[in-house]
XYZ file of C-alpha atoms in Angstrom:
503
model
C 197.507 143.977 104.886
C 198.837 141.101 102.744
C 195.920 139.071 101.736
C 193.378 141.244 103.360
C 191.969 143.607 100.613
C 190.445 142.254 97.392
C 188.143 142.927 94.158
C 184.655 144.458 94.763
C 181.820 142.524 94.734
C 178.491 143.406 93.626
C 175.745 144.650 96.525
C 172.506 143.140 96.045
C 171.150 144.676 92.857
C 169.808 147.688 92.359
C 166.170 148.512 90.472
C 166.464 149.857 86.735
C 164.362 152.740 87.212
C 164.200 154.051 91.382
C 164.927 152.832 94.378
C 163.529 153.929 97.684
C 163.369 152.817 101.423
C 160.360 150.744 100.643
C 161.629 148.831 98.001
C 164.491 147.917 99.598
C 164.261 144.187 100.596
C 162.727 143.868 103.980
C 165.601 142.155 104.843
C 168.075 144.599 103.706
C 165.804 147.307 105.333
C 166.044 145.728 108.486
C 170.049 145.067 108.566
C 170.315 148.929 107.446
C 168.305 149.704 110.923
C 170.217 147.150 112.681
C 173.371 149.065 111.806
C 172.182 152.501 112.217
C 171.696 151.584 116.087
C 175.195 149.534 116.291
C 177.080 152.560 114.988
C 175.668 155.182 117.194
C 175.995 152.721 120.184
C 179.215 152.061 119.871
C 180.737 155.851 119.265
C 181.857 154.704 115.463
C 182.287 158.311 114.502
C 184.811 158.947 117.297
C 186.668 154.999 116.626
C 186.901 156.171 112.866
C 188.324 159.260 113.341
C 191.336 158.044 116.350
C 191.899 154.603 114.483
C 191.695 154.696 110.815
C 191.746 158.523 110.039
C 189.799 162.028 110.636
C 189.827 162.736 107.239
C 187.574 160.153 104.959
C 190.032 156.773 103.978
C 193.277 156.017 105.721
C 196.323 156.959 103.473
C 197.630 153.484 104.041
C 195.238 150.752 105.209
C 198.621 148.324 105.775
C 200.035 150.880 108.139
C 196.631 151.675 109.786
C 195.833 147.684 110.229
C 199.431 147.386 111.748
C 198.717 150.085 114.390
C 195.301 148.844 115.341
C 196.857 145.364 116.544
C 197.363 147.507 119.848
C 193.944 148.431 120.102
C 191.434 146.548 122.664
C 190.158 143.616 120.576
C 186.343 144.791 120.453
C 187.539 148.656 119.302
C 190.310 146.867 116.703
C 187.826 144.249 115.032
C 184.662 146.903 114.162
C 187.305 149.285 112.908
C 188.680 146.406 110.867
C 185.072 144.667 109.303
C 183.395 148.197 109.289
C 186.067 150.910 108.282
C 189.027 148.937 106.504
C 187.151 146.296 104.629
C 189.420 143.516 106.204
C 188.316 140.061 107.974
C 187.434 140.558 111.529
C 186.986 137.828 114.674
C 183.583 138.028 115.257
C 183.909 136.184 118.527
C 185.728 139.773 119.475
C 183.091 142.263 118.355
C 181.171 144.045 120.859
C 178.115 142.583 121.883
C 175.878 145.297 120.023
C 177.569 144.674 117.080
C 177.789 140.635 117.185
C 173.949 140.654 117.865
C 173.538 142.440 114.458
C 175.719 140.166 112.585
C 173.036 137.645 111.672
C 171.079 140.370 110.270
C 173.869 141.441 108.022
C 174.377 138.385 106.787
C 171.141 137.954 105.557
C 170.861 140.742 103.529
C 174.603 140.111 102.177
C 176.185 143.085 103.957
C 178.521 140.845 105.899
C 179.693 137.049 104.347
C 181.782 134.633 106.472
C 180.102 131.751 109.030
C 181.931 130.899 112.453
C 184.786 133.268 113.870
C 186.006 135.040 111.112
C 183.573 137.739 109.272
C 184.377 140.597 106.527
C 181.826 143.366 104.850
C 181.256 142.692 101.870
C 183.522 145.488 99.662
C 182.194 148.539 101.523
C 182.864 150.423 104.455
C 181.600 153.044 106.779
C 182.851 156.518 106.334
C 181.457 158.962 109.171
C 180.932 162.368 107.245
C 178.658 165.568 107.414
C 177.303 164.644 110.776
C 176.036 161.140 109.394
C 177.561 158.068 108.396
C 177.705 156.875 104.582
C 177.928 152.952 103.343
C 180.874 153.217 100.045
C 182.779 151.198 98.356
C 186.084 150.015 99.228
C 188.328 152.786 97.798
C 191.050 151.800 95.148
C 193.851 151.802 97.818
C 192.077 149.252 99.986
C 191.782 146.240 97.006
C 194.809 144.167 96.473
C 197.347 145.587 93.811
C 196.561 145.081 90.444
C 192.604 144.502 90.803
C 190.298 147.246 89.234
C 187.109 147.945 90.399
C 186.509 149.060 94.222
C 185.554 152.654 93.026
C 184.936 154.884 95.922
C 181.481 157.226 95.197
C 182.801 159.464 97.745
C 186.268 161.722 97.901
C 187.567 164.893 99.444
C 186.061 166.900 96.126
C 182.442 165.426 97.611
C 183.304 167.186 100.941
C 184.486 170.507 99.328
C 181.202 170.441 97.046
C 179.144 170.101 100.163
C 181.057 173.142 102.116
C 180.263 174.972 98.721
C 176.263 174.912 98.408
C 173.410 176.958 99.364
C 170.846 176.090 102.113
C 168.584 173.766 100.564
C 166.006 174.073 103.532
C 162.821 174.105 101.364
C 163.882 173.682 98.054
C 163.746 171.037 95.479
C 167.282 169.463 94.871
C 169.077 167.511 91.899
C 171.974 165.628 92.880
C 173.229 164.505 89.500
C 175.619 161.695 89.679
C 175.032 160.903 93.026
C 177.400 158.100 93.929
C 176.570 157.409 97.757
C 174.473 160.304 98.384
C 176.314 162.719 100.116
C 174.790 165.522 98.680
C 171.105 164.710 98.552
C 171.027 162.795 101.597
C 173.726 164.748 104.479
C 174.625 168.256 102.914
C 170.497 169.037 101.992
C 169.104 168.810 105.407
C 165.453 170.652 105.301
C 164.710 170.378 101.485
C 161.237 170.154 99.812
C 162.382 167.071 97.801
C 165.815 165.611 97.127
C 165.890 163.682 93.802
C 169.120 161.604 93.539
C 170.614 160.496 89.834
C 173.136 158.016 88.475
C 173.810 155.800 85.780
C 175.384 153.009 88.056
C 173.286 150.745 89.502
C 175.972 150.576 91.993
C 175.770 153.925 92.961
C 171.597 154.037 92.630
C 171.547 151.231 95.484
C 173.869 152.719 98.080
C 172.527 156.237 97.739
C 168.806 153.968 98.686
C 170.846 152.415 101.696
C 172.298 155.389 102.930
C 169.008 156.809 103.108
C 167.438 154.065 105.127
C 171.021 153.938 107.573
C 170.922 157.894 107.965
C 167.311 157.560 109.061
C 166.856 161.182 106.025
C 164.012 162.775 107.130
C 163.644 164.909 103.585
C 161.471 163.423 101.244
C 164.090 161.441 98.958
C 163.622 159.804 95.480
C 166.505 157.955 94.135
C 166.452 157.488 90.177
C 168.453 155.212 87.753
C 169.346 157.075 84.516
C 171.393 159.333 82.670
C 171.640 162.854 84.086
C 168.634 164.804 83.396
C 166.574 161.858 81.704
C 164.726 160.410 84.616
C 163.961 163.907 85.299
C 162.483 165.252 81.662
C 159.953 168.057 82.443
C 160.826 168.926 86.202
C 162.417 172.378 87.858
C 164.823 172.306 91.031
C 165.591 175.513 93.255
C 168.966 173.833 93.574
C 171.330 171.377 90.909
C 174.388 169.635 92.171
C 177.362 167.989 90.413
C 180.173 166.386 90.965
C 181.144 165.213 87.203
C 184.144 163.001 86.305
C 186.511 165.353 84.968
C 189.976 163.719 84.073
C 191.293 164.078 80.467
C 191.520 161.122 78.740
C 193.433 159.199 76.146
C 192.850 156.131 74.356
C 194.244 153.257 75.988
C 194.280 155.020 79.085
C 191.683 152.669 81.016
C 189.915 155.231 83.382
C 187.664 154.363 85.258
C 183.756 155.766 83.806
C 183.807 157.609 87.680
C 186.625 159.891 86.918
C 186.881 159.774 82.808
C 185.950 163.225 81.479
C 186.468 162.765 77.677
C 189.683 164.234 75.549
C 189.015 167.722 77.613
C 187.331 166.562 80.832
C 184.228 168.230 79.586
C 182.268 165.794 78.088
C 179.554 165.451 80.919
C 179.704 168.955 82.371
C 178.726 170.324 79.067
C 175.754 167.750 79.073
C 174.813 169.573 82.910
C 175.615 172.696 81.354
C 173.896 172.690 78.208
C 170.511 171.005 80.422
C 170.721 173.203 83.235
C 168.248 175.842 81.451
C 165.399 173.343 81.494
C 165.616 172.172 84.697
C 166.236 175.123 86.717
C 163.085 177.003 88.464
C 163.035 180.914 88.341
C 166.127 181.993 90.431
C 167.586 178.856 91.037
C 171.078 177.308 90.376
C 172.977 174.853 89.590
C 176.545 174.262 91.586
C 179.423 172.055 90.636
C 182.826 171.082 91.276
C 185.268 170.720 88.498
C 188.957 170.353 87.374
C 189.437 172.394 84.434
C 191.872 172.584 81.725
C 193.134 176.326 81.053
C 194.984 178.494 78.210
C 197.044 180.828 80.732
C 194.506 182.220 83.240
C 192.014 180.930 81.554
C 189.613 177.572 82.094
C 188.596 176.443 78.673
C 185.121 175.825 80.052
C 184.742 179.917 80.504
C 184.480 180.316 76.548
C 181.733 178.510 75.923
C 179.351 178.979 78.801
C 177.502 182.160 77.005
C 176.784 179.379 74.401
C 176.118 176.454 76.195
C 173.656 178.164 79.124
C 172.876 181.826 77.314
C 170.022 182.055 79.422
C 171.716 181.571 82.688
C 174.039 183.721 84.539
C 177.304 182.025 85.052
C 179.986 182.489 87.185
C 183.408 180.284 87.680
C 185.763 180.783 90.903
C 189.302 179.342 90.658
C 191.778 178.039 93.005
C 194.394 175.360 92.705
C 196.230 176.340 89.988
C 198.785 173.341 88.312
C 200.828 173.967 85.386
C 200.583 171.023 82.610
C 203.733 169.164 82.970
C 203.545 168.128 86.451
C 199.790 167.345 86.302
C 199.758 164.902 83.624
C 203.136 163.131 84.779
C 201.006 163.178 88.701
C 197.866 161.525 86.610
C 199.835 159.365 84.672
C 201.998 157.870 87.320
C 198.456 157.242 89.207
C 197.163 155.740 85.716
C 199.871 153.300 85.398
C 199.784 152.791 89.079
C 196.449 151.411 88.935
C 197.193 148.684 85.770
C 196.121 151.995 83.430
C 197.970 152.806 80.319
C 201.122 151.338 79.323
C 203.118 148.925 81.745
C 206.639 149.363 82.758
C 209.501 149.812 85.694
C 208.166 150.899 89.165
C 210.121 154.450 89.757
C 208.792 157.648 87.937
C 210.771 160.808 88.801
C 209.458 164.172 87.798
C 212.417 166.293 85.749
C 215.364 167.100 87.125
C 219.005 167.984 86.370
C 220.256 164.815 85.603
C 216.888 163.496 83.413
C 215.689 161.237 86.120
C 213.975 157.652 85.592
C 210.578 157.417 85.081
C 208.699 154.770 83.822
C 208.223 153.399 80.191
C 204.098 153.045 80.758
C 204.661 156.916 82.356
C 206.507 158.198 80.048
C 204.127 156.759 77.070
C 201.071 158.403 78.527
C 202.260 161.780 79.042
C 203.809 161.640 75.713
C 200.112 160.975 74.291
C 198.256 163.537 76.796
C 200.826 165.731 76.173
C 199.917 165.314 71.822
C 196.351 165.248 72.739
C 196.316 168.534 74.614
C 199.053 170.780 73.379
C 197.064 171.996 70.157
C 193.936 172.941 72.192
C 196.501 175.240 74.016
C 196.367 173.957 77.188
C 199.378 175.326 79.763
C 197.651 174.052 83.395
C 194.569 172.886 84.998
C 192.728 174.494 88.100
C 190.076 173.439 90.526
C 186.608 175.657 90.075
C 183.199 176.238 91.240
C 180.741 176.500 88.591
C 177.716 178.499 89.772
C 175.255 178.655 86.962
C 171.841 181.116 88.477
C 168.473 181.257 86.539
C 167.368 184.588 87.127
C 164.316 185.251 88.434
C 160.822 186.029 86.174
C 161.454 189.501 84.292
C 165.679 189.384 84.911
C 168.618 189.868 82.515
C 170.953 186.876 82.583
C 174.843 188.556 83.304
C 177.843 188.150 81.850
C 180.053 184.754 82.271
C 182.710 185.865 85.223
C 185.566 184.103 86.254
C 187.163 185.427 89.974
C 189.881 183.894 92.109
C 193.510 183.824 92.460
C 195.889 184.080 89.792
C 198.017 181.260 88.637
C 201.920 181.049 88.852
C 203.837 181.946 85.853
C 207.079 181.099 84.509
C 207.143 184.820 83.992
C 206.484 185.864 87.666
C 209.726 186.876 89.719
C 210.611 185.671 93.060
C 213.062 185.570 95.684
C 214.313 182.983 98.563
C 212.481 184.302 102.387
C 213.972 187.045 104.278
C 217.294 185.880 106.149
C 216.476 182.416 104.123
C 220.165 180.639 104.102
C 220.589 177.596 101.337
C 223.765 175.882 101.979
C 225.627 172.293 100.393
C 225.366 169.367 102.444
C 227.167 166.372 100.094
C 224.355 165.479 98.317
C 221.553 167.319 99.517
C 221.096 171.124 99.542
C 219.507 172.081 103.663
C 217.268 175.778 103.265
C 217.210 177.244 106.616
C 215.180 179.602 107.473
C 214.213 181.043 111.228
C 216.391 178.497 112.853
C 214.323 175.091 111.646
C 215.569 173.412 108.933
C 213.966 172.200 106.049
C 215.517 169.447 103.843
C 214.903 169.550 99.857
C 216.390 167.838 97.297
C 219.564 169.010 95.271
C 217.455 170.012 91.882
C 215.016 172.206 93.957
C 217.606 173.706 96.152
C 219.721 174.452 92.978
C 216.712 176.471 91.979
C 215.717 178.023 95.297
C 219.135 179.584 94.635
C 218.456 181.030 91.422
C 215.678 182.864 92.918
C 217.134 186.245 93.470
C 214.297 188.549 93.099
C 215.778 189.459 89.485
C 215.198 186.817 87.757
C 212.178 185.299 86.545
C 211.153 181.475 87.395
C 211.638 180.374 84.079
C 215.054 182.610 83.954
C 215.946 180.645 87.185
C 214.924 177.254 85.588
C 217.409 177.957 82.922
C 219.906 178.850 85.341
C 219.448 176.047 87.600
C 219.140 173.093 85.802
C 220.245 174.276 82.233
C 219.341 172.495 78.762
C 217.870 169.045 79.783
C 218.405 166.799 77.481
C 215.497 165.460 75.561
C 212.948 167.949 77.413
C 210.240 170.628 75.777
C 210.961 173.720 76.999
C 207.982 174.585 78.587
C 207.819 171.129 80.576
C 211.145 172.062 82.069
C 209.476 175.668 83.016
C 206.449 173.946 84.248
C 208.111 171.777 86.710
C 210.054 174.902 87.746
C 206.919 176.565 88.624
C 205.269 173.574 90.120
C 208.435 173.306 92.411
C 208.239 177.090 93.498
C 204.722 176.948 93.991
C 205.842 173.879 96.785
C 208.457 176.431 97.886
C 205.905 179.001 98.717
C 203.521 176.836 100.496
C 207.188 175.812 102.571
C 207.595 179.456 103.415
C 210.939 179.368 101.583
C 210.313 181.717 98.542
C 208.262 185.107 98.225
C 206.488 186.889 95.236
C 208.763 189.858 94.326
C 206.346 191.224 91.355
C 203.497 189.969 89.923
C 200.166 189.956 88.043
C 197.030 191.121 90.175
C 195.432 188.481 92.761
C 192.647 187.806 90.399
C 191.533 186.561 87.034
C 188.374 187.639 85.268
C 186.700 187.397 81.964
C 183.899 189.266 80.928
């Protein structure tokens, strides 16, 4: 898509204080409605989902744009101006949608005059039964631009599979981004009141509303968290806080950066949530959280940042450090973030691999910056945070879900599981279908003998790497048979309980 993606530009501006459907420009009202009808008419939700992907952004808008070139024109051209944020022909759009084009141009949805036509950094995701107006995500702009932050991921759509019914009740979405959660996973509330600090993010959530046709009532607020909101109760708080670690020099982006720990806004929900929650209601949030061992560093403090709330934290995804921050740091770099250098990082493996100067540098400094607080991994949680009801006891902070992997924890290769040399590469078969891994992992996969613990096998696989901490190399060594387990190639031969808990 050489040429085809580019920098985000701003959507018409958004009001310092709310934005509704009525004070949305006429214009811009009108273009929103124009769209609305286009999409339904032509089966957009059913084009998305067979020609970019049925997930929410295509892996790999170059490859996608290359396969659409097969496509009937009119089918290929709306995916392209509408779901891939590339130039279009207009004199090849359908006739529903080239009718609408004038309107879209005057409300600056859609720039470009005679045949050729392009939205104007957004595109249409169809999600949650509705369709949502986003910005281009980061994959989609030309390398080495910033900006082009997406308001909605794959964390929005696991938040939304995650909440209550909100038929009836008064909702929060803090940090709204494009509304998903106020707008398409609160269908029946009282009220939804929608909150961001970006202006950005403030406008779209107002034009989502108008192209999703919401029939809730729906205020959307400029403003930091709960400060447009001082003196109000919801039956229902939702969050989707930026959560990524930082460093300085690191050059996050304010829609993921979390502070030194990742907690720096969910504290600010946390610590709030007392004040704004109505007599049995809750507050529910997604979060990546750093842990010591089986623990998420957020559990310690939740008695003391909400003691009038009961609290409860369910874990899944379980990463140990090493492979985490060299994942975020590769994506870091990747994106023009931390330190510049060569273009091949390589986790650790026998021979030391090659990873990138800027890489390297950053994991180094997350590595100094987390290390004292004791952090060994990071998990994926569900905060639920419940006022209880007039005359109730607030409970005990709980933490439930499945245990992490441990360098302690033994395994051994699959039943009838065969690992044999093959030059270079080392070919696990197992049931008759053959699955390829590299020589470090099979090395290891052979070390697994039901005897010897993973870090045992690490140190029997791969030795003393040279220039390595100790417990990166064990890390990596449980990230790796973690990957071997979801492959079906190694099984837990003792182990910890299923479950963590705390108090």
């Amino acid at each position: 898509m050489s040429g085809e993606p580019r920098p985000a530009g701003p959507l018409p501006s958004a009001s310092p204080v709310a934005v509704t459907a009525g004070d949305l420009p006429a214009v811009l009202h009108a273009a929103l409605g124009a769209l609305a009808d286009v999409l339904d008419e032509l089966g957009y939700r059913q084009l998305y989902a067979q020609g970019v992907t049925p997930a929410l952004f295509a892996d790999d808008p170059v490859r996608t744009l290359a396969a659409l070139a097969a496509w009937p024109a009119p089918e290929r051209e709306v995916l392209r101006l509408l779901g891939l944020g590339a130039a279009a022909d207009a004199r090849a759009l359908p006739s529903a949608l080239a009718a609408a084009l004038p309107a879209l141009r005057a409300a600056g949805l859609v720039t470009g005059e005679g045949a050729t036509v392009r939205a104007e950094s957004w595109v249409v995701v169809p999600v949650l039964g509705g369709h949502l107006l986003t910005r281009l995500p980061p994959g989609y702009l030309a390398t080495g631009t910033t900006g082009g932050r997406a308001y909605l991921g794959p964390d929005s759509l696991r938040l939304a599979g995650a909440l209550p019914a909100a038929r009836g009740r008064r909702v929060l979405d803090l940090g709204a981004g494009c509304g998903v959660q106020g707008l398409l996973a609160a269908p029946g509330a009282a009220e939804a009141v929608l909150v961001d600090l970006e202006p950005d993010a403030v406008h779209l959530s107002a034009c989502n509303r108008v192209l999703n046709r919401v029939p809730h009532p729906v205020r959307v607020l400029a403003g930091d968290l709960y400060a447009p909101v001082a003196g109000e109760r919801f039956d229902l708080i939702v969050a989707l806080p930026p959560y990524v670690p930082g460093v300085a020099g690191d050059r996050q982006s304010t829609v993921t950066a979390g502070g030194p720990d990742g907690l720096r806004l969910l504290r600010r929900i946390v610590a709030g949530a007392t004040a704004h929650l109505a007599p049995g209601g809750e507050l529910v949030a997604l979060c990546q959280l750093l842990c010591r061992d089986r623990v998420p560093l957020l559990a310690d403090e939740l008695s003391s940042l909400a003691p009038e709330l009961d609290a409860r934290l369910a874990v899944a995804d379980w990463h140990p450090l090493q492979p985490y921050l060299v994942e975020l740091a590769t994506g870091l770099v990747g994106r023009g973030g931390g330190t510049t250098g060569p273009d091949s990082p390589v986790g650790i493996g026998p021979a030391g691999g090659a990873r990138t100067d800027g890489v390297r540098d950053l994991v180094a400094r997350y590595s100094a910056s987390l290390r004292p607080l004791g952090v060994t991994g990071v998990c994926t949680a569900i905060l639920r945070l419940r006022r209880p009801s007039a005359g109730g006891v607030p409970g005990s902070v709980r933490v439930v879900g499945s245990r992490p992997l441990a360098g302690e924890d033994v395994l051994g290769p699959a039943p009838g599981l065969v690992v044999s040399a093959d030059h270079a590469l080392q070919t696990a078969v197992a049931d008759a279908a053959a699955s390829v891994v590299e020589s470090p992992t099979a090395a290891l996969l052979r070390a697994l003998d039901g005897r010897r613990t993973i870090a045992e096998a690490a140190a029997a696989a791969w030795g003393r790497l040279a220039g390595a901490h100790p417990a990166d190399v064990v890390d990596q060594a449980v990230h790796r048979v973690a990957q071997l387990q979801d492959q079906g190639l190694a099984v837990p031969v003792a182990g910890a309980d299923a479950t963590v808990g705390v108090g």
